[in-house]
Tab-separated table of C-alpha atoms in Angstrom:
chain	number	residue	atom	x	y	z
A	143	PHE	CA	-0.190	-0.117	-0.166
A	144	ASN	CA	3.074	2.183	0.272
A	145	THR	CA	2.723	2.362	-4.066
A	146	PRO	CA	0.865	5.769	-5.232
A	147	GLU	CA	-1.693	3.816	-7.222
A	148	LEU	CA	-2.877	1.943	-4.021
A	149	ALA	CA	-2.490	4.942	-1.686
A	150	ALA	CA	-4.929	7.055	-3.831
A	151	ILE	CA	-7.500	4.476	-3.788
A	152	LEU	CA	-6.899	4.289	0.126
A	153	ALA	CA	-7.432	7.347	0.675
A	154	GLN	CA	-10.696	7.310	-0.755
A	155	THR	CA	-11.954	4.140	0.665
A	156	LYS	CA	-14.002	4.203	3.965
A	157	LEU	CA	-14.229	0.382	4.249
A	158	LEU	CA	-11.525	-2.299	4.398
A	159	VAL	CA	-12.817	-5.760	3.916
A	160	TRP	CA	-10.346	-8.355	5.071
A	161	ASP	CA	-11.747	-12.054	4.785
A	162	GLU	CA	-10.378	-14.898	6.376
A	163	CYS	CA	-8.668	-12.620	8.531
A	164	HIS	CA	-7.579	-16.042	10.634
A	165	TYR	CA	-4.522	-16.143	8.481
A	166	GLY	CA	-3.162	-12.984	9.580
A	167	ALA	CA	-3.648	-13.989	12.756
A	168	THR	CA	-1.169	-16.864	12.617
A	169	SER	CA	1.632	-15.510	10.343
A	170	GLY	CA	3.101	-13.384	13.440
A	171	THR	CA	4.132	-9.661	13.593
A	172	ARG	CA	4.156	-9.054	9.963
A	173	ILE	CA	0.185	-8.903	9.656
A	174	SER	CA	-0.224	-6.937	12.835
A	175	GLY	CA	2.366	-4.384	11.468
A	176	ILE	CA	0.286	-3.626	8.189
A	177	LEU	CA	-2.906	-3.124	10.186
A	178	GLU	CA	-1.267	-0.503	12.805
A	179	GLN	CA	0.728	1.442	9.687
A	180	LEU	CA	-2.876	1.600	7.763
A	181	SER	CA	-4.618	2.854	11.108
A	182	SER	CA	-1.755	5.579	11.363
A	183	GLN	CA	-1.708	6.501	7.779
A	184	TYR	CA	-4.984	6.270	6.923
A	185	ALA	CA	-7.142	7.347	10.272
A	186	HIS	CA	-10.564	7.583	8.485
A	187	LEU	CA	-10.381	3.737	6.983
A	188	GLN	CA	-12.530	1.345	8.681
A	189	ILE	CA	-11.069	-2.026	8.846
A	190	LEU	CA	-13.132	-5.153	9.192
A	191	GLY	CA	-11.583	-8.607	9.584
A	192	LEU	CA	-14.080	-11.697	8.926
A	193	THR	CA	-13.420	-15.098	9.374
A	194	ALA	CA	-15.416	-18.219	10.145
A	195	THR	CA	-12.675	-20.057	11.590
A	196	ARG	CA	-11.558	-17.494	14.681
A	197	VAL	CA	-8.713	-18.230	16.430
A	198	ALA	CA	-7.646	-16.534	19.794
A	199	ASP	CA	-5.064	-13.758	18.261
A	200	CYS	CA	-8.148	-12.332	15.941
A	201	ASP	CA	-8.988	-10.787	19.418
A	202	GLN	CA	-5.733	-9.211	19.388
A	203	LEU	CA	-5.817	-7.947	15.735
A	204	PHE	CA	-9.417	-6.802	16.184
A	205	PRO	CA	-10.024	-5.830	19.638
A	206	PRO	CA	-12.268	-2.506	19.778
A	207	SER	CA	-15.190	-4.453	17.792
A	208	LEU	CA	-14.885	-7.814	18.003
A	209	VAL	CA	-18.031	-10.022	17.348
A	210	HIS	CA	-17.966	-13.183	18.040
A	211	TYR	CA	-20.841	-16.211	17.201
A	212	THR	CA	-20.303	-19.613	18.140
A	213	PHE	CA	-20.904	-22.577	15.498
A	214	GLU	CA	-24.572	-23.097	17.724
A	215	GLU	CA	-25.792	-19.224	17.371
A	216	ILE	CA	-25.166	-19.185	13.729
A	217	LEU	CA	-26.759	-22.525	13.333
A	218	ASN	CA	-29.686	-20.953	15.432
A	219	MET	CA	-29.914	-18.125	13.204
A	220	GLY	CA	-30.632	-20.462	10.299
A	221	PHE	CA	-27.170	-19.158	8.296
A	222	LEU	CA	-25.774	-23.159	8.471
A	223	ALA	CA	-26.938	-26.144	8.027
A	224	ARG	CA	-26.706	-28.636	10.966
A	225	PRO	CA	-24.121	-31.269	10.760
A	226	LEU	CA	-25.821	-34.656	11.787
A	227	THR	CA	-22.724	-37.026	13.365
A	228	GLU	CA	-22.426	-40.079	12.948
A	229	ARG	CA	-19.464	-42.186	14.224
A	230	VAL	CA	-18.113	-45.436	12.522
A	231	GLU	CA	-15.951	-47.855	13.683
A	232	THR	CA	-12.871	-49.108	11.983
A	233	LYS	CA	-11.462	-51.908	14.419
A	234	VAL	CA	-7.845	-50.379	13.878
A	235	SER	CA	-5.634	-49.683	16.461
A	236	TRP	CA	-3.605	-46.473	16.635
A	237	ASN	CA	-1.008	-44.920	18.526
A	238	PRO	CA	-0.154	-41.521	16.726
A	239	GLU	CA	2.790	-39.282	17.262
A	240	LEU	CA	2.509	-35.607	17.316
A	241	THR	CA	4.510	-32.793	15.961
A	242	ALA	CA	6.281	-29.617	17.884
A	243	ASN	CA	2.432	-27.791	16.319
A	244	ASP	CA	0.287	-30.225	18.424
A	245	GLU	CA	-1.100	-31.879	15.126
A	246	PHE	CA	-0.613	-35.809	14.049
A	247	SER	CA	2.424	-36.555	12.546
A	248	SER	CA	2.454	-37.571	8.489
A	249	THR	CA	4.333	-40.690	9.864
A	250	SER	CA	0.896	-41.515	11.990
A	251	LEU	CA	-1.254	-40.279	8.988
A	252	GLY	CA	0.460	-42.807	7.219
A	253	VAL	CA	-0.213	-45.633	9.163
A	254	LEU	CA	-4.142	-44.983	8.831
A	255	ALA	CA	-3.067	-44.595	4.862
A	256	ARG	CA	-1.917	-47.999	4.715
A	257	SER	CA	-4.611	-49.971	6.775
A	258	ASN	CA	-6.301	-51.705	3.764
A	259	ALA	CA	-9.052	-53.080	6.574
A	260	ARG	CA	-9.838	-49.287	7.220
A	261	THR	CA	-10.148	-47.946	3.681
A	262	LYS	CA	-12.249	-51.055	2.693
A	263	ARG	CA	-14.463	-49.980	5.975
A	264	ILE	CA	-14.894	-46.454	4.411
A	265	VAL	CA	-16.005	-47.385	0.991
A	266	GLN	CA	-18.276	-50.466	2.460
A	267	GLN	CA	-19.966	-47.725	4.923
A	268	TRP	CA	-20.402	-45.353	1.730
A	269	GLN	CA	-21.787	-47.739	-0.529
A	270	GLN	CA	-24.184	-49.403	1.720
A	271	ASN	CA	-25.504	-45.955	2.619
A	272	ARG	CA	-25.132	-44.210	-0.870
A	273	ASP	CA	-28.947	-43.340	-1.028
A	274	ARG	CA	-28.812	-41.732	2.688
A	275	TYR	CA	-25.111	-40.217	2.077
A	276	GLN	CA	-25.639	-38.738	-1.804
A	277	LYS	CA	-23.316	-36.198	-3.098
A	278	THR	CA	-20.364	-36.720	-0.539
A	279	LEU	CA	-16.948	-34.840	-0.254
A	280	ILE	CA	-14.024	-37.357	1.491
A	281	PHE	CA	-11.073	-35.855	3.533
A	282	ALA	CA	-8.435	-38.501	3.209
A	283	CYS	CA	-4.969	-38.913	4.794
A	284	ASN	CA	-2.779	-38.487	2.080
A	285	ARG	CA	-2.073	-39.301	-1.751
A	286	ARG	CA	-2.205	-43.166	-1.393
A	287	HIS	CA	-4.940	-42.953	0.894
A	288	ALA	CA	-6.874	-40.910	-1.720
A	289	GLN	CA	-6.014	-42.893	-4.711
A	290	GLN	CA	-6.792	-46.056	-2.534
A	291	ILE	CA	-10.059	-44.800	-1.934
A	292	HIS	CA	-10.694	-43.471	-5.144
A	293	GLN	CA	-10.025	-46.788	-6.587
A	294	GLN	CA	-11.966	-48.895	-4.357
A	295	MET	CA	-14.622	-46.849	-4.980
A	296	ARG	CA	-14.138	-47.413	-8.937
A	297	ALA	CA	-13.673	-50.740	-8.761
A	298	ARG	CA	-17.355	-51.118	-7.167
A	299	GLY	CA	-18.760	-48.993	-9.868
A	300	ILE	CA	-19.059	-45.782	-7.761
A	301	ALA	CA	-18.652	-42.548	-9.670
A	302	ALA	CA	-16.087	-41.282	-8.080
A	303	ALA	CA	-13.184	-38.841	-8.301
A	304	ALA	CA	-9.878	-37.478	-6.490
A	305	ILE	CA	-7.839	-34.370	-6.035
A	306	TRP	CA	-4.074	-34.060	-4.044
A	307	SER	CA	-1.311	-31.515	-5.071
A	308	GLY	CA	0.792	-33.354	-6.534
A	309	GLN	CA	-1.714	-34.441	-9.545
A	310	GLY	CA	-1.762	-31.226	-11.643
A	311	ALA	CA	-3.767	-28.396	-11.858
A	312	VAL	CA	-5.419	-29.463	-14.614
A	313	ALA	CA	-6.357	-33.118	-13.605
A	314	ASN	CA	-7.600	-31.675	-10.418
A	315	ALA	CA	-9.575	-28.996	-12.015
A	316	ARG	CA	-11.546	-31.465	-14.243
A	317	ALA	CA	-12.412	-33.747	-11.155
A	318	LEU	CA	-13.525	-30.593	-8.905
A	319	GLU	CA	-15.741	-29.714	-12.038
A	320	GLN	CA	-17.073	-33.341	-12.426
A	321	PHE	CA	-17.969	-33.239	-8.684
A	322	ARG	CA	-19.421	-29.532	-9.099
A	323	ASN	CA	-21.733	-30.839	-12.127
A	324	ASN	CA	-22.885	-33.903	-10.277
A	325	GLN	CA	-20.827	-35.896	-12.908
A	326	VAL	CA	-19.234	-38.157	-9.704
A	327	GLN	CA	-21.212	-38.919	-6.614
A	328	VAL	CA	-18.159	-38.803	-4.565
A	329	LEU	CA	-14.577	-36.534	-4.416
A	330	VAL	CA	-11.981	-37.432	-2.296
A	331	ASN	CA	-9.120	-34.900	-1.563
A	332	VAL	CA	-5.953	-34.153	0.811
A	333	ASP	CA	-6.496	-31.342	2.221
A	334	MET	CA	-7.086	-29.237	-0.736
A	335	ILE	CA	-10.456	-28.222	-0.821
A	336	ALA	CA	-11.431	-27.527	3.320
A	337	GLU	CA	-11.469	-23.852	2.437
A	338	GLY	CA	-12.516	-21.250	-0.049
A	339	VAL	CA	-14.698	-23.858	-2.201
A	340	ASP	CA	-18.199	-23.307	-1.960
A	341	ILE	CA	-20.212	-26.327	-3.395
A	342	PRO	CA	-23.730	-25.823	-1.875
A	343	ASP	CA	-25.305	-29.101	-2.705
A	344	ILE	CA	-22.669	-31.203	-0.404
A	345	MET	CA	-24.873	-33.665	1.343
A	346	THR	CA	-22.105	-35.582	3.361
A	347	VAL	CA	-19.067	-34.987	4.732
A	348	PHE	CA	-16.560	-38.006	5.360
A	349	LEU	CA	-13.361	-36.819	7.959
A	350	CYS	CA	-11.436	-39.879	7.368
A	351	ARG	CA	-8.398	-37.696	8.229
A	352	PRO	CA	-7.943	-36.985	11.921
A	353	THR	CA	-6.706	-33.612	13.002
A	354	ARG	CA	-6.041	-32.014	16.636
A	355	SER	CA	-6.813	-28.689	14.738
A	356	ARG	CA	-10.137	-26.980	15.691
A	357	THR	CA	-9.537	-24.603	12.766
A	358	LYS	CA	-9.030	-27.193	9.872
A	359	LEU	CA	-11.630	-29.180	11.723
A	360	MET	CA	-14.716	-26.439	11.220
A	361	GLN	CA	-12.967	-25.784	7.531
A	362	MET	CA	-13.335	-29.516	6.469
A	363	ILE	CA	-16.709	-29.782	8.340
A	364	GLY	CA	-18.059	-26.433	6.929
A	365	ARG	CA	-17.978	-27.786	3.481
A	366	GLY	CA	-21.203	-29.402	4.063
A	367	ALA	CA	-22.714	-26.655	5.741
A	368	ARG	CA	-23.928	-24.528	3.474
A	369	ILE	CA	-27.750	-23.887	3.190
A	370	TYR	CA	-29.003	-25.477	-0.231
A	371	GLY	CA	-32.962	-25.001	-0.982
A	372	ASN	CA	-34.817	-26.699	1.457
A	373	GLN	CA	-31.371	-28.473	2.738
A	374	ASN	CA	-30.824	-27.508	6.533
A	375	THR	CA	-28.559	-30.426	7.413
A	376	PHE	CA	-26.057	-32.498	6.182
A	377	GLN	CA	-24.152	-35.437	7.607
């Protein structure tokens, strides 16, 4: 915002909306410094931060007028679909390791990904309840896990697609478009569309990738929480 062009725009701007502001809250002091500089240079400028996955540091970035609604409050206001949770036992023993950030390590996630019994149970669960689950987004542990789920579903005649970062932008875009257009019923992904993707008619979310991150969990769940027609619940 130190360029003349941007400075001219900011001089005439009354409200600056910063979406997904939880990223700034977790990126260190740089964002705080930018906000302070904006406030000092443009005293008239009001800054509004928006996030559906509030983290504690957001309170520090936006302390004067922080408005916070819990997930339950937003549900009761009618802005989100209500999750109908279901726990499915895979009967797989798991003793995970934690990283320095208190998250499950990639090695531990790999243990789950290599469990053929667990993958088979995931696929069977969807197949046996396909009329109830309908359009489903699956979060897998890693690339191998996504590929195995995808392959087993296709082998059972289920219209499925998969996306992961190493597959390539063209292939991922094609799979996502097929899911949007209902050419496939199931989309398996690896940390690709936990946020920033709006597909309102998703009926079910499979959380097959465990996490200790409240933010990541809320983002994953949120993919099914869009209100769509008369749909005010999801699984």
